[in-house]
Tab-separated table of C-alpha atoms and ligand atoms in Angstrom:
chain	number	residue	atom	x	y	z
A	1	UNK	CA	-0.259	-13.252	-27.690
A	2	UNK	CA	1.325	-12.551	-24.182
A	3	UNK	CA	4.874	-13.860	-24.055
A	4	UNK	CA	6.128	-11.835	-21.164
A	5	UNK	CA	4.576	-10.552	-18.250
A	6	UNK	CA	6.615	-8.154	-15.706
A	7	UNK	CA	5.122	-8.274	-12.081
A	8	UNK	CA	6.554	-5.619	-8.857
A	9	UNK	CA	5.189	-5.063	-5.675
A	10	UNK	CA	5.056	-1.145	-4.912
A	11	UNK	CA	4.076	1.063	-1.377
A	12	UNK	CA	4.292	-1.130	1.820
A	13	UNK	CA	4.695	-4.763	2.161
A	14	UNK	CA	1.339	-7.143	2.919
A	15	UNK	CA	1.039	-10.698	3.700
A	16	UNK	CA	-0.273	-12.255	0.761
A	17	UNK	CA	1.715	-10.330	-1.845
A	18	UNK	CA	4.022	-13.478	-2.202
A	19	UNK	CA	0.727	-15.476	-2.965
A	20	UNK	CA	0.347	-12.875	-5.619
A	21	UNK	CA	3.200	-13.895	-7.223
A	22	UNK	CA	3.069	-17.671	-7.331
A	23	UNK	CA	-0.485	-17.389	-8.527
A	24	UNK	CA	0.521	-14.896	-11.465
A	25	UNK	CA	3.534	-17.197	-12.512
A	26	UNK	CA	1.575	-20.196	-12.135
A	27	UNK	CA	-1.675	-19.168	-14.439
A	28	UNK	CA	0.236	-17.473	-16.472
A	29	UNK	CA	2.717	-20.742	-17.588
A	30	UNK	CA	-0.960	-22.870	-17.179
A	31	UNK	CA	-3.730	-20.654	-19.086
A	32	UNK	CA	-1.338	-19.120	-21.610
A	33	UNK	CA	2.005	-20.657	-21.704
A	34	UNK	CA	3.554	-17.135	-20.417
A	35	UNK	CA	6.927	-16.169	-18.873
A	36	UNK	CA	6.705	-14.202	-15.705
A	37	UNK	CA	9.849	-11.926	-14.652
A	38	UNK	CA	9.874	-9.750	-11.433
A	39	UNK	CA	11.011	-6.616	-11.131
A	40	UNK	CA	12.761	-5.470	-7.787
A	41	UNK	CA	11.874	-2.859	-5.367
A	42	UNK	CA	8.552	-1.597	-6.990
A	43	UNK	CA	8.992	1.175	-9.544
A	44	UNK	CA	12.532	1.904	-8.516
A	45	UNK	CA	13.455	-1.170	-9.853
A	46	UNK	CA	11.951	-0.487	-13.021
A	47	UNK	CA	14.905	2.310	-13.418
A	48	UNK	CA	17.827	1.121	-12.682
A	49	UNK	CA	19.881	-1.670	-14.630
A	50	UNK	CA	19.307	-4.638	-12.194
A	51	UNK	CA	18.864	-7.611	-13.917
A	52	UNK	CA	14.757	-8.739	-13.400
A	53	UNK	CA	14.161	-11.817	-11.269
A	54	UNK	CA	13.067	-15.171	-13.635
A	55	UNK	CA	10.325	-16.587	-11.975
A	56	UNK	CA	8.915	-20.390	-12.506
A	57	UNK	CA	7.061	-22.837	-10.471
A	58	UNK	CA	9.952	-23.828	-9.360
A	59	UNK	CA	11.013	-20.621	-7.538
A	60	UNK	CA	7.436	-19.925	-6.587
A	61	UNK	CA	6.591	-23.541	-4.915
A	62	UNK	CA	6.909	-22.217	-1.223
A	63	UNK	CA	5.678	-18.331	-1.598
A	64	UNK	CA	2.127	-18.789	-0.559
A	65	UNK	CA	2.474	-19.498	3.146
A	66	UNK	CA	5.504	-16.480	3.500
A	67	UNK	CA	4.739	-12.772	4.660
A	68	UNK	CA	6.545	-9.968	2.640
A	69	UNK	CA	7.401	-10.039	-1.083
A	70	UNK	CA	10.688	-11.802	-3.000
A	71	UNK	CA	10.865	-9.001	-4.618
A	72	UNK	CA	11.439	-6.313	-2.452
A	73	UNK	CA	8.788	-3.296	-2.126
A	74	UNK	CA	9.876	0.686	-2.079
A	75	UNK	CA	6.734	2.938	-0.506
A	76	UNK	CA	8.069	6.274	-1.466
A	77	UNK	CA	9.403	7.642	-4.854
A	78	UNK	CA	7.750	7.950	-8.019
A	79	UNK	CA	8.674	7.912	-11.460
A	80	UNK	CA	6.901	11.287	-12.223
A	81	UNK	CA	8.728	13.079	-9.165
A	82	UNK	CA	12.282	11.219	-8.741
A	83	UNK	CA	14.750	12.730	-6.202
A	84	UNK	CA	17.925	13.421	-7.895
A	85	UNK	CA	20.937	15.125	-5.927
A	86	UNK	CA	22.710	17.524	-8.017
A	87	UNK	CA	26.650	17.797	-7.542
A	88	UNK	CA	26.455	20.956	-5.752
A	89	UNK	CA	24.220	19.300	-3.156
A	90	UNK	CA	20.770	20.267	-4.540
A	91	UNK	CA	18.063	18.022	-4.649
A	92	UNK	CA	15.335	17.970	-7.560
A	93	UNK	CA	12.313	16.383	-8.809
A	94	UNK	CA	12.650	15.056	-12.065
A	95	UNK	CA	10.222	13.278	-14.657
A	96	UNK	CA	11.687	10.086	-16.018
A	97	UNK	CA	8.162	8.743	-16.339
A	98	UNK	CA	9.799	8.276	-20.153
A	99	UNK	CA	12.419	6.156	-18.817
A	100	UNK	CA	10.491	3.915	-17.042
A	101	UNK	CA	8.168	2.750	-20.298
A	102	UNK	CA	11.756	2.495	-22.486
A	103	UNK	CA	12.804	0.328	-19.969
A	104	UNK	CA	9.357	-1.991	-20.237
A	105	UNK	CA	10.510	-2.335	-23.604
A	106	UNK	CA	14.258	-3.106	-23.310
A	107	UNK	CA	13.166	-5.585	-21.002
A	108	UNK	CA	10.648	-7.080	-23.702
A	109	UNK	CA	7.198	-6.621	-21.504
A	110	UNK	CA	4.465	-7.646	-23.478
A	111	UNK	CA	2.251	-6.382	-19.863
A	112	UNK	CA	3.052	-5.178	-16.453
A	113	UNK	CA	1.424	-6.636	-13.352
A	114	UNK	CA	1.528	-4.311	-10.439
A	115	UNK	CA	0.498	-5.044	-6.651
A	116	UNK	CA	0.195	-2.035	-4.547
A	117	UNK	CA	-2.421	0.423	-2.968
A	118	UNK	CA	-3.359	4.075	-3.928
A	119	UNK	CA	-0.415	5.389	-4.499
A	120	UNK	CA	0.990	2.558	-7.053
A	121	UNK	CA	-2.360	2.887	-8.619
A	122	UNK	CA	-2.517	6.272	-9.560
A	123	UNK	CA	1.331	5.682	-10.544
A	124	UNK	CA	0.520	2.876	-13.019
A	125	UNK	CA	-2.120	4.426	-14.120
A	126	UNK	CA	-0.816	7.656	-15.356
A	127	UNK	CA	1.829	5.564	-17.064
A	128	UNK	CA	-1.195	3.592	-18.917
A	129	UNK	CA	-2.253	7.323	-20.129
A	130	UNK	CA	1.172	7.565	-21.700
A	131	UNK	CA	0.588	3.934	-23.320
A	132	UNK	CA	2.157	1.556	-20.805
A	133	UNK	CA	0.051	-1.793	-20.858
A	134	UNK	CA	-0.428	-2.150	-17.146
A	135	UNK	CA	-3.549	-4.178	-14.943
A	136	UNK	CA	-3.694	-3.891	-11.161
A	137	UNK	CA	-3.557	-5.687	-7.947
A	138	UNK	CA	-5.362	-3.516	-4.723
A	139	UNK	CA	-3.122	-4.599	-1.919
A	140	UNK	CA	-3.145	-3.116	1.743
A	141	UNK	CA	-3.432	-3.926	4.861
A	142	UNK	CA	-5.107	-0.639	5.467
A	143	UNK	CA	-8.019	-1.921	3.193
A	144	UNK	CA	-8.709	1.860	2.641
A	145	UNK	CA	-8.552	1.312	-1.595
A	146	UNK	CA	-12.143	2.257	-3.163
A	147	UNK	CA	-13.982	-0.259	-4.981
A	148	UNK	CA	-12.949	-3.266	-3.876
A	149	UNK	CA	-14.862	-4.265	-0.389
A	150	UNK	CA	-11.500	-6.199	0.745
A	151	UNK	CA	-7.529	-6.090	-0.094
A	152	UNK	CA	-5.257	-8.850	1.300
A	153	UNK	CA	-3.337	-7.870	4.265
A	154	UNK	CA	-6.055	-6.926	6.338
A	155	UNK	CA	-7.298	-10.000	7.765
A	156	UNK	CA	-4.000	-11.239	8.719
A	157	UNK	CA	-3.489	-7.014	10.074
A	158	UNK	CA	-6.687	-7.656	12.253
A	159	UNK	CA	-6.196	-11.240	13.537
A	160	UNK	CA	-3.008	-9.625	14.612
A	161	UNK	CA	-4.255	-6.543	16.799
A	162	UNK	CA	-6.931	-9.018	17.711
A	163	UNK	CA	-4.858	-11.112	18.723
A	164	UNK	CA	-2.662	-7.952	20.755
A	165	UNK	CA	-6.333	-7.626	22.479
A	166	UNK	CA	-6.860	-10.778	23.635
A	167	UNK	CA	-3.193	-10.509	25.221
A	168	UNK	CA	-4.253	-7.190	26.479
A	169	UNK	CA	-7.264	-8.227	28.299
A	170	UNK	CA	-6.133	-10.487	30.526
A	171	UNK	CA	-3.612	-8.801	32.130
A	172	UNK	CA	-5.486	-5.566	31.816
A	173	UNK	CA	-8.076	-7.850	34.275
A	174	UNK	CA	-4.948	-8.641	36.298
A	175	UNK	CA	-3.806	-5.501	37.049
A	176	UNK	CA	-7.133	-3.351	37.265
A	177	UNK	CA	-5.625	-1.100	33.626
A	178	UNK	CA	-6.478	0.797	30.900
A	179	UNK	CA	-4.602	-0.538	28.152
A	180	UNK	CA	-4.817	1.350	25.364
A	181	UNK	CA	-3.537	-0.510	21.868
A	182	UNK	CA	-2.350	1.607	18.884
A	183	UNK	CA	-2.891	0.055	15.692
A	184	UNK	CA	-1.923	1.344	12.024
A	185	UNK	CA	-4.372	3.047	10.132
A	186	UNK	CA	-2.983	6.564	8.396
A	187	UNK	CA	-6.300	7.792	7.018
A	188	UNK	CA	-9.056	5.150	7.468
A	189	UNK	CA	-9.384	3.526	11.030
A	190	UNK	CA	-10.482	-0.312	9.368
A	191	UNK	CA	-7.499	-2.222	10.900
A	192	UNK	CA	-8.593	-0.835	14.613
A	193	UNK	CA	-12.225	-0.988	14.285
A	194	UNK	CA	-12.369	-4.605	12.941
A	195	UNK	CA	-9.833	-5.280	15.517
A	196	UNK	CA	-11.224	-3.453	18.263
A	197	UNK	CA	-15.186	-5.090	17.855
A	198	UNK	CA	-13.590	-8.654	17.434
A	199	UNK	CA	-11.736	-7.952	20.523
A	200	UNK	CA	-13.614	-6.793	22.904
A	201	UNK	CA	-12.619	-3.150	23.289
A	202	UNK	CA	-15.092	-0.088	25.101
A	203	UNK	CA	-13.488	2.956	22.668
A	204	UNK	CA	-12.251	2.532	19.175
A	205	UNK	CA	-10.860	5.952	18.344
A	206	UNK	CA	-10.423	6.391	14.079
A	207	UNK	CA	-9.204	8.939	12.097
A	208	UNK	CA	-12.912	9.731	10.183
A	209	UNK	CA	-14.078	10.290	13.909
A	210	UNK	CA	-12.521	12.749	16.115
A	211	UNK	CA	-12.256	12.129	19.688
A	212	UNK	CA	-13.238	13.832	22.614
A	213	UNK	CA	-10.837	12.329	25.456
A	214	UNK	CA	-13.781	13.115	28.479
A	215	UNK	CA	-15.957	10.465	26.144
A	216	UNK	CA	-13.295	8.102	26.932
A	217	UNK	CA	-13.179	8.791	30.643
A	218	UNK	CA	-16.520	9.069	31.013
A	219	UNK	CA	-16.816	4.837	29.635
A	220	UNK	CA	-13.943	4.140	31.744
A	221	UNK	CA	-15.652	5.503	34.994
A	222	UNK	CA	-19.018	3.943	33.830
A	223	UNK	CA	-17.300	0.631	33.549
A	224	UNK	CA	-15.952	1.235	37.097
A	225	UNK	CA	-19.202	2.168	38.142
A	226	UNK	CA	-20.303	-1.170	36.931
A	227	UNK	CA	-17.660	-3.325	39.047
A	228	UNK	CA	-15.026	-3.584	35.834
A	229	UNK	CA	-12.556	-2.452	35.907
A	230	UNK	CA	-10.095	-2.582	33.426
A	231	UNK	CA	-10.995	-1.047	30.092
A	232	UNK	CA	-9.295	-1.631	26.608
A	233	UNK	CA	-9.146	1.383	24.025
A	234	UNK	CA	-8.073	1.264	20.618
A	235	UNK	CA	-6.701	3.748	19.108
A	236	UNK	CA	-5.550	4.384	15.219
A	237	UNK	CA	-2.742	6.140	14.420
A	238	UNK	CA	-4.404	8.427	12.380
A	239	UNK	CA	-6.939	9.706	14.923
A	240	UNK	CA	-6.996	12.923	16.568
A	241	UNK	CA	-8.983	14.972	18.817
A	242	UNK	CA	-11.887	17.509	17.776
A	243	UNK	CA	-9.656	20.792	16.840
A	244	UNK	CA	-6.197	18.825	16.617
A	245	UNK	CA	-3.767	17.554	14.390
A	246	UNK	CA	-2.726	13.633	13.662
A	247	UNK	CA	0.923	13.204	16.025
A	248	UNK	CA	3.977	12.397	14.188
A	249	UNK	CA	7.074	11.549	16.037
A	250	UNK	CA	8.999	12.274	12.750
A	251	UNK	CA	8.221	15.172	10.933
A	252	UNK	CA	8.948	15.328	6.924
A	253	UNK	CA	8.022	16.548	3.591
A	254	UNK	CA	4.522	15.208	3.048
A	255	UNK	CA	4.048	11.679	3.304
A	256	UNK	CA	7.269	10.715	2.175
A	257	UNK	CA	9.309	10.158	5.141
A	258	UNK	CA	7.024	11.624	8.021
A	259	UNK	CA	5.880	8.725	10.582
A	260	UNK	CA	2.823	8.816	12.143
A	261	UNK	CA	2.503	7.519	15.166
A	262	UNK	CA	2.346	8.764	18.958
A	263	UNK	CA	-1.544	9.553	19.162
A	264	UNK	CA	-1.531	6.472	21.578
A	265	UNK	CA	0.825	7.762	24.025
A	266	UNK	CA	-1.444	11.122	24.038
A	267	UNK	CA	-4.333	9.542	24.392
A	268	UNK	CA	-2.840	7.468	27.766
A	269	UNK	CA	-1.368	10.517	29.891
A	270	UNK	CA	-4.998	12.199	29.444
A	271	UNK	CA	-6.750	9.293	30.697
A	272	UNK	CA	-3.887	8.857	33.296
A	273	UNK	CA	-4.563	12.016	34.342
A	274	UNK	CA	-8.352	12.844	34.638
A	275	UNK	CA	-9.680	9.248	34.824
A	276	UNK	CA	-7.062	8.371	37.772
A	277	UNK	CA	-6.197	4.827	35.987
A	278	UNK	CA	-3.433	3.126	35.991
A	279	UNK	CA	-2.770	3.364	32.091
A	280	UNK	CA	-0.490	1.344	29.646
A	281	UNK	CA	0.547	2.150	26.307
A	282	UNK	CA	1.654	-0.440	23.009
A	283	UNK	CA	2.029	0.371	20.148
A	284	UNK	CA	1.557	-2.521	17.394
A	285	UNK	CA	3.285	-1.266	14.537
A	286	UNK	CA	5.063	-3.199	11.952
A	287	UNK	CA	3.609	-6.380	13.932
A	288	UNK	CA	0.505	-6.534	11.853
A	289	UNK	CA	2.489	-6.001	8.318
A	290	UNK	CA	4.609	-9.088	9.058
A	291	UNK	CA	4.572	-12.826	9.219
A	292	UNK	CA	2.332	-15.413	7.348
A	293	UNK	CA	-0.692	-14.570	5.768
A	294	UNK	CA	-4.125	-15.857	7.298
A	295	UNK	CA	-5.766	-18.758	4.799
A	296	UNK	CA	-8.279	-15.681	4.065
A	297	UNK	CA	-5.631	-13.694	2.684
A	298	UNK	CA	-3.892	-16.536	0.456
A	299	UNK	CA	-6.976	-17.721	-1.214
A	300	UNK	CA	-7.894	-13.672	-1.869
A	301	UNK	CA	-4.184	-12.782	-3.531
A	302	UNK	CA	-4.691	-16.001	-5.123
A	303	UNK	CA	-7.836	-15.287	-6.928
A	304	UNK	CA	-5.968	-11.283	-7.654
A	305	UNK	CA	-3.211	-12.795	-8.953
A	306	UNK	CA	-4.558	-15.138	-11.144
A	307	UNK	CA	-7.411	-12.063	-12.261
A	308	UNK	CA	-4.844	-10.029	-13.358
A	309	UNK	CA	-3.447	-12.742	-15.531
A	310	UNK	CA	-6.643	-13.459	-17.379
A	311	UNK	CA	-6.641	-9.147	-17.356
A	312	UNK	CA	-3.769	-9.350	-19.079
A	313	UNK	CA	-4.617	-11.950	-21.369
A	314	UNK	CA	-7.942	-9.942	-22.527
A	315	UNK	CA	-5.671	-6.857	-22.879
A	316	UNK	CA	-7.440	-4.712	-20.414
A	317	UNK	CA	-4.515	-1.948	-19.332
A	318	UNK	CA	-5.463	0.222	-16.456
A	319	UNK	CA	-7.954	-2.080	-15.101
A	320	UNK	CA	-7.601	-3.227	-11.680
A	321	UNK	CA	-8.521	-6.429	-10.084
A	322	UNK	CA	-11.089	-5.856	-7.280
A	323	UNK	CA	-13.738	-7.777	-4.922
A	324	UNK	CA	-17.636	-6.911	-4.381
A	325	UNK	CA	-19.147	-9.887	-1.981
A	326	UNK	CA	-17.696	-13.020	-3.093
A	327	UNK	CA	-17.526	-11.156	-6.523
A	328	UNK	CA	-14.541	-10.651	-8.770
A	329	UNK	CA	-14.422	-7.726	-10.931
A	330	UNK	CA	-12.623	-5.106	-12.863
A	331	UNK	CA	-12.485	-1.589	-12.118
A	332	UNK	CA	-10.745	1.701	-13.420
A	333	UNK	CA	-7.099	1.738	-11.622
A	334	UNK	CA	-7.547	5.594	-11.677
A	335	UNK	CA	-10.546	5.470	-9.732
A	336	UNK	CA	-9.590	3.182	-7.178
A	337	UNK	CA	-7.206	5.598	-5.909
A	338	UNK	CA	-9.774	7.262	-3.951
A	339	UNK	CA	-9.194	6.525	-0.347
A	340	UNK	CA	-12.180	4.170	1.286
A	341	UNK	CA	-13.071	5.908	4.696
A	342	UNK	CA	-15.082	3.858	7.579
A	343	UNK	CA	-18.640	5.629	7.233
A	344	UNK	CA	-18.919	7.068	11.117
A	345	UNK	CA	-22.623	6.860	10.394
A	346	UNK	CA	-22.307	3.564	8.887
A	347	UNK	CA	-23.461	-0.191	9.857
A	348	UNK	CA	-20.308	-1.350	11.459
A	349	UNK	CA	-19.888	1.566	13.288
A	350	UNK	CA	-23.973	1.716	14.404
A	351	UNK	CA	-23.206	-2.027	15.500
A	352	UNK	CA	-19.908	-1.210	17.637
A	353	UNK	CA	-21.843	1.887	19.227
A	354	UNK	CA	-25.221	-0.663	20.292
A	355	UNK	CA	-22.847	-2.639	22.240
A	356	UNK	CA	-21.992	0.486	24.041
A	357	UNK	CA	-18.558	1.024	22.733
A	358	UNK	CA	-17.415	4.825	22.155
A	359	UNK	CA	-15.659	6.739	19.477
A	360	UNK	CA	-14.659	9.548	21.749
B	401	F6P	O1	0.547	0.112	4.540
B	401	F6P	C1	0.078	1.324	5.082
B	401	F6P	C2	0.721	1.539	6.395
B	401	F6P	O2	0.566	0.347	7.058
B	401	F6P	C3	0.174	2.691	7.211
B	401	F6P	O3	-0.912	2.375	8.025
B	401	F6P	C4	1.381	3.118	7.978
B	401	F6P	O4	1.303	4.458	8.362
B	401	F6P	C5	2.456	2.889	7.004
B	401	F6P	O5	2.089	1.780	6.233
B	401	F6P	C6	3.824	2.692	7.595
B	401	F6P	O6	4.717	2.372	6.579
B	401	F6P	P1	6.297	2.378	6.698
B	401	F6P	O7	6.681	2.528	8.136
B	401	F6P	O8	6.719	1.077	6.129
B	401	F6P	O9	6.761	3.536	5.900
């Protein structure tokens, strides 16, 4: 019997992680007459002393229309590599992977849900390898996590930038512009692709594609050619140019505290320069991780959150919840920490290119 089930939200926030939630605490009192408790700021939270949050229908009854999580999310630090400062000023890594499954038990965890992308996966499940009962929840708005064909996030991400695009365009028209949108996207270019078709844009430049900026000039002086001219170029901020590195505009130790970020600005001067247009720069950022999910997004954490219950339920640790088609399934946490690229040779990126758009 399941009696207790601990839920935390690790990595980034997503719209829909709140829906999440609700739907855990809700089938789990339904289906199996289970307490839910939440555990703050992702695996950090699991460490320290702070008393877990109760959760009920009652304090779940307005989560599935609100953007962020309740309970707080924490996208760098790991239980297997914690930063600890020494008193003569030193900083280590330290192990207290041990501390974190004593702790499951002090708190009386029966299972642990967790909601996060790659790197809460492969977290959770090297703590299911030391005997932690754990399930999982793919969330991103990236939607880079392998075998699922969707995470929640994304379609709110991409009505956003859409949205940015339509915006774009019109005063783009106005002004006779190239306005070139930067859009988030560290390793896979799926938020600015999606984006980009849906909105109208002539280049999409992604990570898995390296750009050459003359490509770019070239469409902008064709669409000139053709009597348009304003052009709208989206551009991930993971992309780079053939030969050159992804821009960060604050270096750091791996991925733990550099941003990326800057490509965009790059990417504008060049086509400033040698395409002699009248270029703007915006840069979307945390834009398209906030505010209200899209219905798309509620009903998909919904059916993850009430998966992992019924996951739970059949005792299935290290599983993660996961969508093929219109298809729920279960899949190995550990593999679904592979990153999901866009294919540049690919159908959506065949389609974008037969409408004439470039990848640089
Ligand atoms: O959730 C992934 C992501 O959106 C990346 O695309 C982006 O680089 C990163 O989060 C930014 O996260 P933060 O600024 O919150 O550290």
């Amino acid at each position: 019997m399941t009696h207790r089930i601990g839920i935390l939200t690790g990595g980034g926030d997503a719209p829909g992680l709140n829906a999440v939630i609700r739907a855990v605490v809700l089938t789990a009192a339904r289906c199996y007459g289970a307490e839910v408790v939440g555990i703050r700021e992702g695996f950090d939270g699991l460490l320290s002393n702070a008393p877990p949050m109760v959760l009920n229908e009652a304090s779940v009854r307005d989560l599935l229309p609100r953007g962020g999580t309740i309970l707080g999310a924490v996208n760098r630090g790991s239980p297997f590599a914690r930063r600890v400062e020494r008193p003569d000023g030193t900083v280590e890594q330290v192990d207290v992977s041990q501390e974190a499954l004593q702790r499951m038990d002090d708190l009386k965890l029966d299972a642990l849900i967790v909601a996060g992308g790659d790197g809460t996966m492969a977290i959770a499940s090297k703590l299911v390898q030391m005997g932690a009962k754990i399930v999982g929840v793919p969330k991103t708005i990236d939607n880079d996590i392998s075998l699922t064909d969707v995470t929640f996030g994304f379609d709110t991400a991409i009505q956003t930038a859409t949205e940015a695009l339509d915006k774009l365009q019109t005063t783009a028209e106005s002004h006779h512009r190239a306005m070139v949108l930067e859009v988030m996207g560290r390793n896979a270019g799926w938020i600015a692709l999606k984006a980009g078709v849906a909105g109208g844009a002539d280049a999409i430049l992604l990570p898995e594609i390296p750009f050459d900026i003359d490509v770019v000039c070239q469409k902008i002086e064709d669409l000139r050619a053709a009597g348009r001219r304003y052009s709208l170029i989206v551009v991930a901020e993971g992309a780079h140019p053939v030969g050159g590195e992804q821009q960060y505009y604050i270096d750091g130790e791996g991925s733990a505290s550099a941003r990326l970020g800057g490509i965009s600005f790059l990417v504008g001067n060049a086509l400033q320069e040698r395409a002699d247009v009248d270029v703007r720069v915006t840069v979307l950022g945390h834009l398209q991780r906030g505010g209200q999910p899209t219905p798309h997004d509620r009903w998909l954490a919904t059916r993850f959150g009430a998966a992992a219950v019924h996951l739970v339920h059949e005792h299935k640790w290290g599983q993660m919840v996961a969508l093929r088609g219109e298809t729920l399934m279960y899949v190995p946490m550990e593999e679904a920490t592979r990153l999901k690229f866009v294919d540049p040779e690919g159908d959506f990126v065949r389609t974008a290119r037969d409408l004439g758009i470039v990848f640089g």
